[in-house]
PDB file of C-alpha atoms in Angstrom:
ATOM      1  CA  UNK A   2     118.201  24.805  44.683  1.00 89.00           C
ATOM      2  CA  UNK A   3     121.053  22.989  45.718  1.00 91.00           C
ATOM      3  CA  UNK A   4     125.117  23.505  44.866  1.00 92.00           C
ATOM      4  CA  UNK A   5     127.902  21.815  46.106  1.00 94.00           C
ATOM      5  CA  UNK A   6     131.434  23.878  46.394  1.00 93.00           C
ATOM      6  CA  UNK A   7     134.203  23.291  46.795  1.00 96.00           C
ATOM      7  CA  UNK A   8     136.431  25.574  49.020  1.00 95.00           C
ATOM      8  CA  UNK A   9     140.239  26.062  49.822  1.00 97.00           C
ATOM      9  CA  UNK A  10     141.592  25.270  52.991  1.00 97.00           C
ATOM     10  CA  UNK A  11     141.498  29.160  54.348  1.00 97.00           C
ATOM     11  CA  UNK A  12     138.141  29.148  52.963  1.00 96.00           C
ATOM     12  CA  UNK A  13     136.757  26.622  54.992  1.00 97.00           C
ATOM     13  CA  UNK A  14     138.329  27.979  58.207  1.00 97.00           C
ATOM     14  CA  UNK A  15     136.867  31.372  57.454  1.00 97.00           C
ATOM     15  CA  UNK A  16     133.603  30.047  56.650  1.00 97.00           C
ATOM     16  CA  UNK A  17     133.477  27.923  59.920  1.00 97.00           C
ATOM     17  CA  UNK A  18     134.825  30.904  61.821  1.00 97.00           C
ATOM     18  CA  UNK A  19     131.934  33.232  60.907  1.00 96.00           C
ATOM     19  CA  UNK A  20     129.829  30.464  61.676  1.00 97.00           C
ATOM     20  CA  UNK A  21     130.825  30.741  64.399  1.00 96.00           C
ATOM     21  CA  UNK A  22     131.025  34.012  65.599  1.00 96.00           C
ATOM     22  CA  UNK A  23     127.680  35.335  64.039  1.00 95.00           C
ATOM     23  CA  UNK A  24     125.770  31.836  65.490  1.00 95.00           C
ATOM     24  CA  UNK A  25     124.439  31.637  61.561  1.00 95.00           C
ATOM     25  CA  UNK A  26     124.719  29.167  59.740  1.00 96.00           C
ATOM     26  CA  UNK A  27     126.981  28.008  56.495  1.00 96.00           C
ATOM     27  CA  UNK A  28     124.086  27.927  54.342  1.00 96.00           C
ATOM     28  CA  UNK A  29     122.895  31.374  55.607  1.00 96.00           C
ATOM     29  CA  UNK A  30     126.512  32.885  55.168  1.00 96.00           C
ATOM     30  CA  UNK A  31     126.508  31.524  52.108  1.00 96.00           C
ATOM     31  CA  UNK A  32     123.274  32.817  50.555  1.00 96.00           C
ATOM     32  CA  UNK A  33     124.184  36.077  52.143  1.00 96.00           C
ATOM     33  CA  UNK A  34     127.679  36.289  50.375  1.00 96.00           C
ATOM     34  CA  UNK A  35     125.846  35.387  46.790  1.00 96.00           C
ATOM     35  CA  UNK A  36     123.298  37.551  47.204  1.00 96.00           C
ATOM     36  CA  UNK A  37     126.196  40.952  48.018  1.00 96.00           C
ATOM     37  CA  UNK A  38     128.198  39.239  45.009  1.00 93.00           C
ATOM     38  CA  UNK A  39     125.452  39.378  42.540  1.00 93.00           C
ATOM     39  CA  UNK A  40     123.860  42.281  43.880  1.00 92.00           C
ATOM     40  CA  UNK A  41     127.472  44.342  42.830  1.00 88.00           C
ATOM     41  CA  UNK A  42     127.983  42.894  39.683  1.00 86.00           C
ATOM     42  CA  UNK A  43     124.705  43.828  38.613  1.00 88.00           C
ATOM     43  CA  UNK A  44     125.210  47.475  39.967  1.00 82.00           C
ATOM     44  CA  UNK A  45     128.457  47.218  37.753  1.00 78.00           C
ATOM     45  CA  UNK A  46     126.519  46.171  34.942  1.00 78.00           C
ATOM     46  CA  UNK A  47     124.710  48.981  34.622  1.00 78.00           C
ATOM     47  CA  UNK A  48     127.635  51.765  34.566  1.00 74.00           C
ATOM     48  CA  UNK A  49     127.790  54.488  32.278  1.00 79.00           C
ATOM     49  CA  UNK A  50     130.627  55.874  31.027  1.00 80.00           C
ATOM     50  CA  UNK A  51     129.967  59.470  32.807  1.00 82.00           C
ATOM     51  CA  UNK A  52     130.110  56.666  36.107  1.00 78.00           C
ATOM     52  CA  UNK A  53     133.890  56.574  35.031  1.00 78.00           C
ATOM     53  CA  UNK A  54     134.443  60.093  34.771  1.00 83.00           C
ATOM     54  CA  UNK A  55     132.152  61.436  37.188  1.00 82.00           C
ATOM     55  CA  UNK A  56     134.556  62.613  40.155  1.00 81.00           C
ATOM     56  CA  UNK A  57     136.483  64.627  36.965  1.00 77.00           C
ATOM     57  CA  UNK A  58     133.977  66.650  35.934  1.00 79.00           C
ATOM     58  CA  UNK A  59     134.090  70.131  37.558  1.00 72.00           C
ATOM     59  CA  UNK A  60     137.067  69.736  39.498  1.00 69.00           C
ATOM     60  CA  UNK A  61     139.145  72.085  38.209  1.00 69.00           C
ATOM     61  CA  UNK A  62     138.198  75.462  36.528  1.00 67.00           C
ATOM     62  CA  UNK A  63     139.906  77.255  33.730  1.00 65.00           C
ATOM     63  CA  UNK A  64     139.578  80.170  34.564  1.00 68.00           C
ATOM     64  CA  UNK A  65     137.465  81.159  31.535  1.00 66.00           C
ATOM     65  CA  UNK A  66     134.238  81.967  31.484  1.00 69.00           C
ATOM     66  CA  UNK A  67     133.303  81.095  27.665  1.00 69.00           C
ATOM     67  CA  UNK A  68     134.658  77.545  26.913  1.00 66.00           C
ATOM     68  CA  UNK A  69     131.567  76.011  26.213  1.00 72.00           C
ATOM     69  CA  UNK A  70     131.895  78.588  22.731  1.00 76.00           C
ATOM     70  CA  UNK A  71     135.149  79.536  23.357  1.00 75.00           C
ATOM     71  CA  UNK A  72     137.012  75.731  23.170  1.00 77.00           C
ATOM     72  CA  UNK A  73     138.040  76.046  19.938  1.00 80.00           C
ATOM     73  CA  UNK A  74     139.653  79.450  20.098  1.00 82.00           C
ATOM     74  CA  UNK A  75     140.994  78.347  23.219  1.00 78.00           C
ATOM     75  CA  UNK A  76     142.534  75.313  21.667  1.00 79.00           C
ATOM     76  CA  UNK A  77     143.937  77.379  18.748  1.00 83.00           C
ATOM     77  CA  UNK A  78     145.782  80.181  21.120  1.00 83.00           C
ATOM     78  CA  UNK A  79     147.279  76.986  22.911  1.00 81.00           C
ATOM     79  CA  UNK A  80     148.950  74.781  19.951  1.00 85.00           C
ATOM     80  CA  UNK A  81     149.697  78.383  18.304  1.00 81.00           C
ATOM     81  CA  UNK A  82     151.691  78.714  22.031  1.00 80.00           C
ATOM     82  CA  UNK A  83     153.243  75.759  21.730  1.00 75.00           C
ATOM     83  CA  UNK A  84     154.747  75.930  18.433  1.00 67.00           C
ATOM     84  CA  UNK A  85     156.442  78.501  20.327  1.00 63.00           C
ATOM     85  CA  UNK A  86     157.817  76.312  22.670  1.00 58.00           C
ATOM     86  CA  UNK A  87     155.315  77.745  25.506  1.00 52.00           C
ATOM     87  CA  UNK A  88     152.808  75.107  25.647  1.00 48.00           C
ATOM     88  CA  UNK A  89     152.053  74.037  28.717  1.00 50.00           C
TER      89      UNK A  89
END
């Protein structure tokens, strides 16, 4: 297949000057820059939402033991504490 683009000023130099350096050429840098760009998108595509929240979970413990039964008691002793002006 073959595209034409069209690139910026600073695009071109950068282009030439990798070129340059790596003794590839455009058409390689080129494929090799769409390839990383599609490659990530499509990683990106496939996110969960745990992805998102990932680094959250389990970094910070409560201190209690029970909350996976306990939450809603928990929650309870908490508004209950704040109506009181202690919530926190």
């Amino acid at each position: 297949m073959t595209i034409t683009v069209r690139l910026t000023a600073a695009e071109e130099r950068s282009l030439r000057e990798t070129v340059r350096i790596h003794s590839a050429t455009r058409s390689d840098v080129v494929r090799l820059a769409i390839a990383q760009y599609c490659q990530e998108r499509l990683r990106e595509g496939k996110r969960r939402a745990y992805d998102d929240i990932a680094q959250w979970i389990g970094c910070a413990h409560s201190g209690k033991g029970d909350l996976a039964t306990g939450a809603h008691k928990l929650y309870r002793e908490r508004i209950h504490a704040g109506r009181r002006g202690h919530f926190r």
